[in-house]
Coordinates of C-alpha atoms and ligand atoms in Angstrom, one line a residue:
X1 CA 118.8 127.1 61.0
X2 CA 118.5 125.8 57.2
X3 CA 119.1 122.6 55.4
X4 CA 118.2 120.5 58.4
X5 CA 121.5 121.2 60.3
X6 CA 120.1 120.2 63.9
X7 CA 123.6 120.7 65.4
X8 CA 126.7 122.4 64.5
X9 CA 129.9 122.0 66.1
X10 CA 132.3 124.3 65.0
X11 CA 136.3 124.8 66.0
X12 CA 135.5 123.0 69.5
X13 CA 138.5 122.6 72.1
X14 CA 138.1 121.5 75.5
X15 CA 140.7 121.7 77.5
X16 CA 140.1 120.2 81.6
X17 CA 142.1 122.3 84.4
X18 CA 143.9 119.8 86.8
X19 CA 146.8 119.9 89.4
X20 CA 149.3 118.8 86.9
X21 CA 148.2 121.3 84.3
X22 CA 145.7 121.0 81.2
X23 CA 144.6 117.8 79.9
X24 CA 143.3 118.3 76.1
X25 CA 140.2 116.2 75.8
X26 CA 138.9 117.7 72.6
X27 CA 140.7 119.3 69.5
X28 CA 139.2 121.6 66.4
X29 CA 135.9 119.6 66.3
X30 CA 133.8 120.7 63.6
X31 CA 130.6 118.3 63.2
X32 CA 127.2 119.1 61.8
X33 CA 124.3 116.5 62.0
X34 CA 121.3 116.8 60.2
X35 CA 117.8 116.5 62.0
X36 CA 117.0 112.2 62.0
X37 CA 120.6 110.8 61.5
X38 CA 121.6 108.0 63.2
X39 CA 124.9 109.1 64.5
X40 CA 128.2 106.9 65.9
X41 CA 130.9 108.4 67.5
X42 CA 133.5 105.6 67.8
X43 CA 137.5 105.9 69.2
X44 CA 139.8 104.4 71.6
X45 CA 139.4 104.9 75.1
X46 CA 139.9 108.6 76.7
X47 CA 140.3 109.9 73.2
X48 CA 137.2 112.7 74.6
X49 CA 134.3 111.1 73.3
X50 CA 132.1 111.2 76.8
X51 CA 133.2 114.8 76.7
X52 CA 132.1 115.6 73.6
X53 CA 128.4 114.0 74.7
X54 CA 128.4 115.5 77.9
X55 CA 129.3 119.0 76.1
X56 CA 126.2 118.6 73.6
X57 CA 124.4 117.5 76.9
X58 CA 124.9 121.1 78.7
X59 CA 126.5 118.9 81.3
X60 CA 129.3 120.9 80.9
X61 CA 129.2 124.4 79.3
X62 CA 133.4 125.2 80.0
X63 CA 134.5 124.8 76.3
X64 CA 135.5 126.9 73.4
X65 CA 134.3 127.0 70.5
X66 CA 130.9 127.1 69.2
X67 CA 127.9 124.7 69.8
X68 CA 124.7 124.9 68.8
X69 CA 121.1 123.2 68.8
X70 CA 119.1 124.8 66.3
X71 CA 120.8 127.9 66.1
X72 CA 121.4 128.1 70.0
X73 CA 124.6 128.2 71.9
X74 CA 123.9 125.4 74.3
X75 CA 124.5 126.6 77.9
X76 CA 122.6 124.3 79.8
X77 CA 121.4 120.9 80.2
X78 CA 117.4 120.2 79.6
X79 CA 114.9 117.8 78.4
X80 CA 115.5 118.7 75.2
X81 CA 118.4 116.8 75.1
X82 CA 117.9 113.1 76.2
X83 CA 121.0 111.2 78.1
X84 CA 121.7 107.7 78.4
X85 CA 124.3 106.6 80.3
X86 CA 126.6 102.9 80.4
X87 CA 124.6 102.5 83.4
X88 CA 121.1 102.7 83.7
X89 CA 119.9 105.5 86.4
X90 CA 117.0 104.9 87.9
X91 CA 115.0 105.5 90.8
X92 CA 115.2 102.1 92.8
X93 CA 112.1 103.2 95.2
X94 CA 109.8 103.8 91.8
X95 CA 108.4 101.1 89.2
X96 CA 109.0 101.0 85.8
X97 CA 106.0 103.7 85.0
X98 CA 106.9 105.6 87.4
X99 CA 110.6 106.3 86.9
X100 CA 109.7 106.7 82.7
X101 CA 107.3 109.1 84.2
X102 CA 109.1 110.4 86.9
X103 CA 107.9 113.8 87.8
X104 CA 105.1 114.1 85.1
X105 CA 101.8 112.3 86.7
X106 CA 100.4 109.2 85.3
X107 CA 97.0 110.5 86.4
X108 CA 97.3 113.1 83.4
X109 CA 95.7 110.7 81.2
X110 CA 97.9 112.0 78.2
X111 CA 100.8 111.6 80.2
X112 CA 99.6 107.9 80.8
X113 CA 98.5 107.1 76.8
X114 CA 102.5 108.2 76.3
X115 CA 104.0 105.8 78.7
X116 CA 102.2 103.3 77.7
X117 CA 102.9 103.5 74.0
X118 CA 106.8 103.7 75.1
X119 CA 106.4 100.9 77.3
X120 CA 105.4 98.9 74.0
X121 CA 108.0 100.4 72.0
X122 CA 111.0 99.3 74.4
X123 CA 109.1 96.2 74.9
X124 CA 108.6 96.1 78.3
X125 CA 104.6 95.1 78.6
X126 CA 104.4 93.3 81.4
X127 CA 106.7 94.9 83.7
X128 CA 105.1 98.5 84.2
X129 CA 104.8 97.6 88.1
X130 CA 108.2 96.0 88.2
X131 CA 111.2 97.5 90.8
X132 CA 114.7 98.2 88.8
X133 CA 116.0 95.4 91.3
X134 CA 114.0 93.0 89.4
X135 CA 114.9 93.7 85.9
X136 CA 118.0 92.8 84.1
X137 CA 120.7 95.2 82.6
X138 CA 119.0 95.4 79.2
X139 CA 115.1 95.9 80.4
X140 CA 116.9 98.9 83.1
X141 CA 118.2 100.3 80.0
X142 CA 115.1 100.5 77.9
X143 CA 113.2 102.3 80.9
X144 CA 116.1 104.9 80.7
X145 CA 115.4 104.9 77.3
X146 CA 111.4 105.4 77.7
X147 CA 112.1 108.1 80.4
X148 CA 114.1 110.1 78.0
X149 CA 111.8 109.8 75.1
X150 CA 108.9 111.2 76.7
X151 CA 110.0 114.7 77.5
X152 CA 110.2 114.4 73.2
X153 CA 114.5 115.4 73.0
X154 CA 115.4 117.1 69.7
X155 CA 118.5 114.7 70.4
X156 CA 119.4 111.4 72.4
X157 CA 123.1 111.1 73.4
X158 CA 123.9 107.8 74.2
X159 CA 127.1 107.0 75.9
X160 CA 128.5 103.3 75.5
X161 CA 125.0 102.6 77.0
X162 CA 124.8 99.0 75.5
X163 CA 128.9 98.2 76.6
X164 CA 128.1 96.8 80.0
X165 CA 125.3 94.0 78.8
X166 CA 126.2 90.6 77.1
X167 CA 126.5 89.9 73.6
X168 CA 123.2 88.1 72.8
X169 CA 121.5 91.3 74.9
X170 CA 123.5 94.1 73.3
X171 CA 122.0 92.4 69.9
X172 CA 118.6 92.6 71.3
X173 CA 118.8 96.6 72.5
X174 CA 120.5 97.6 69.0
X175 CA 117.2 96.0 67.4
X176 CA 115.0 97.8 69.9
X177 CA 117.3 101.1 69.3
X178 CA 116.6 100.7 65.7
X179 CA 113.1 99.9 65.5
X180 CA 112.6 103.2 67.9
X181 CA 114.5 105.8 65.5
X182 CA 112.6 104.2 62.5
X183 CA 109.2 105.0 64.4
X184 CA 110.6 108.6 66.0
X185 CA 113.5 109.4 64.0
X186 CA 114.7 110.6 66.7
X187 CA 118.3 112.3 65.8
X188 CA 121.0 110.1 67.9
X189 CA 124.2 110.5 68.4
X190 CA 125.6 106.9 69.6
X191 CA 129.4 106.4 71.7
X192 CA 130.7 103.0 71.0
X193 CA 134.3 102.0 70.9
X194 CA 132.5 98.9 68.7
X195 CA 132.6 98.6 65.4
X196 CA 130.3 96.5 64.5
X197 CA 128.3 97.8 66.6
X198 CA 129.0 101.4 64.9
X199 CA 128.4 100.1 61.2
X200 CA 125.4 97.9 62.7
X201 CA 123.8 101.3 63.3
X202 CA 124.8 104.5 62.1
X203 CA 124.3 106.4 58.7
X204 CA 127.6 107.9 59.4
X205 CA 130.4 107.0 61.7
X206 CA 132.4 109.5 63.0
X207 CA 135.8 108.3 63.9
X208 CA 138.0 110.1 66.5
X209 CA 141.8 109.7 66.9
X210 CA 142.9 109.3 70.6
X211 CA 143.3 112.3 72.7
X212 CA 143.2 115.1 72.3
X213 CA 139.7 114.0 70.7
X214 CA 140.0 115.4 66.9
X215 CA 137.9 113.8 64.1
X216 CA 140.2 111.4 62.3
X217 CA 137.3 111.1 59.9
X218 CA 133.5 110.4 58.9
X219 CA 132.4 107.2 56.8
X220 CA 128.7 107.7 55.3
X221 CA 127.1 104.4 55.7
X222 CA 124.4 103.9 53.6
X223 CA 123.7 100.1 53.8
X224 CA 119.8 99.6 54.1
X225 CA 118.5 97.7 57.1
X226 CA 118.0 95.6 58.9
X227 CA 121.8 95.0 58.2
X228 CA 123.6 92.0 58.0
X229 CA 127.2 91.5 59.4
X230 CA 128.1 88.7 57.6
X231 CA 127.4 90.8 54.4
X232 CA 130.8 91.5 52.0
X233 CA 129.4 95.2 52.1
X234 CA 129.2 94.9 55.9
X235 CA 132.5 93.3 56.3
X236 CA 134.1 96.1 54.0
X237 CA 132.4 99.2 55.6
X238 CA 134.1 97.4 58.6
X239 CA 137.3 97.5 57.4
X240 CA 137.4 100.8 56.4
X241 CA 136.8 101.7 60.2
X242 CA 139.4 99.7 61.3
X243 CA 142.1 101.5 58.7
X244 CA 140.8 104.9 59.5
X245 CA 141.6 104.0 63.1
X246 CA 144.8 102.5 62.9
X247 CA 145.7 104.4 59.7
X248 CA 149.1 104.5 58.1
X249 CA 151.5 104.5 61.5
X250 CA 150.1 100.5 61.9
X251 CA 150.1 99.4 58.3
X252 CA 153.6 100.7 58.1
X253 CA 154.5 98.8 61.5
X254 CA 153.0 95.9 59.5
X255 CA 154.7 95.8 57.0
X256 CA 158.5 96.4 58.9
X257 CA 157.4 93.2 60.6
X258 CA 156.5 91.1 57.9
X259 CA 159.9 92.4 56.0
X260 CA 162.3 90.7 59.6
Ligands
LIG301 P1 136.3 108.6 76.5 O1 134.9 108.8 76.8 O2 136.6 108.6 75.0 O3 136.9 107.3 77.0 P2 136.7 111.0 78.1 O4 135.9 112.0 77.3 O5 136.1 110.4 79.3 O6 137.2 109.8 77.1 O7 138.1 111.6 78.5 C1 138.9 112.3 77.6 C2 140.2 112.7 78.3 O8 139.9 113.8 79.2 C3 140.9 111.6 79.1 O9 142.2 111.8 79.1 C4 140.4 111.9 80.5 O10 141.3 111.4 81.5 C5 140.2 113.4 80.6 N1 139.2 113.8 81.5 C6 137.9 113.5 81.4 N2 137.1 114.1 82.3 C7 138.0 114.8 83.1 C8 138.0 115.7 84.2 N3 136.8 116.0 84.8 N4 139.1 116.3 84.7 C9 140.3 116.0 84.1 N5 140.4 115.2 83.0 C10 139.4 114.7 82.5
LIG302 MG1 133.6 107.6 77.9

């Protein structure tokens, strides 16, 4: 495909099949992301956005519509598209080396060079014979991270995967997040329902209204990094986020209160 288009989303609609009928998770999505953005997908709770990853994922193939990864309808899950979850998953019985290499050998000594560069990058020298039981939430995450960066995806899918650490920690991985796209460029696409956290990193922020998931809108952000949130450009991007989100139902709710 031309013009750098990496994935196109076009007229998707998911619909999940339960007891009590459908469930609309997903509405008319139409999104196309360009090879090396920075992508944040940011809306309220069980508006569809883990659906929406898990659909670009392969993890589940049961929508309508059309989407595509370079030109191809994606029907599976694979390497090619890397998956981080809230919670890290890793293999408790392996080391840190050995679950980022996981079934690739380390004796491959290309193999080895690789997970030792990654290693550096997610800044865990140090710790390459470490057990997941000793590390804390953040380091766990940046071995996912690792793992999924050496099988080289065309995308990483991120899902909330910084929402269950503490702030000062969550600061720390958005650095580390940043400083590997600006070394890999790496296209992401990043679920938050954070804003800061969505203007912090994106170049554009896709905003989703609650369910059925249907883009409300997308706000280019083209502030240079490394950011800065107290900054009035910061603070405004911010806003416009928030009004997006709670568009004109709230500000009209806001203003019938202020008139009692
Ligand atoms: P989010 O990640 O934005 O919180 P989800 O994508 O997880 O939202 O869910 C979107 C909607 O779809 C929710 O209403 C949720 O209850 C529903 N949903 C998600 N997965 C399933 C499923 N496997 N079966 C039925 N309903 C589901
Ligand atoms: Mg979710």
């Amino acid at each position: 495909m031309g013009n750098g288009v990496l994935l196109d989303i076009r007229n998707l609609n998911k619909t999940f099949q339960t007891n009590k009928g459908g469930v609309e998770a997903i509405r008319s999505l139409n999104l196309r992301i360009r090879e090396g953005e920075f992508i944040t997908v940011i809306g309220p709770s069980g508006c569809g956005k883990s659906t929406l990853l898990k659909i670009v994922a392969g993890l589940d193939v049961a929508y309508e519509g059309s989407v595509e990864l370079e030109g191809n309808r994606i029907v599976a899950a694979g390497i090619d598209k890397g998956f981080i979850f809230q919670e890290p998953r890793l293999f408790p019985w392996l080391s840190v080396e050995k679950n980022i290499a996981a079934d690739l050998s380390l004796r491959d000594p290309a193999i080895r060079r690789r997970v030792d560069e990654l290693i550096e990058l997610v800044r865990l020298q140090g710790f390459e014979k470490a057990y997941p039981r000793e590390l804390s939430g953040g380091m766990a995450q940046r071995v996912a991270i690792a793992r999924a960066l050496l099988r080289s995806p065309k995308i990483l899918l991120l899902d909330e995967p910084f929402g269950a650490l503490d702030a000062f920690t969550r600061s720390h991985m958005q650095e580390v997040l940043l400083d590997i796209w600006q070394q890999n460029r790496t296209t992401m696409i990043f679920v938050t329902h954070d804003i800061d956290e969505a203007v912090y990193l994106a170049n554009r922020i896709v905003i989703l209204k609650p369910r059925p998931g249907e883009i409300s809108g997308i706000l280019a952000n083209d502030l240079p990094y490394p950011r800065k949130q107290a900054s009035a450009s910061f603070q405004e991007l911010r806003l416009a986020v928030l009004s997006e989100f709670h568009g004109k139902i709230e500000r009209q709710e806001y203003v019938d209160r202020a008139g009692i």
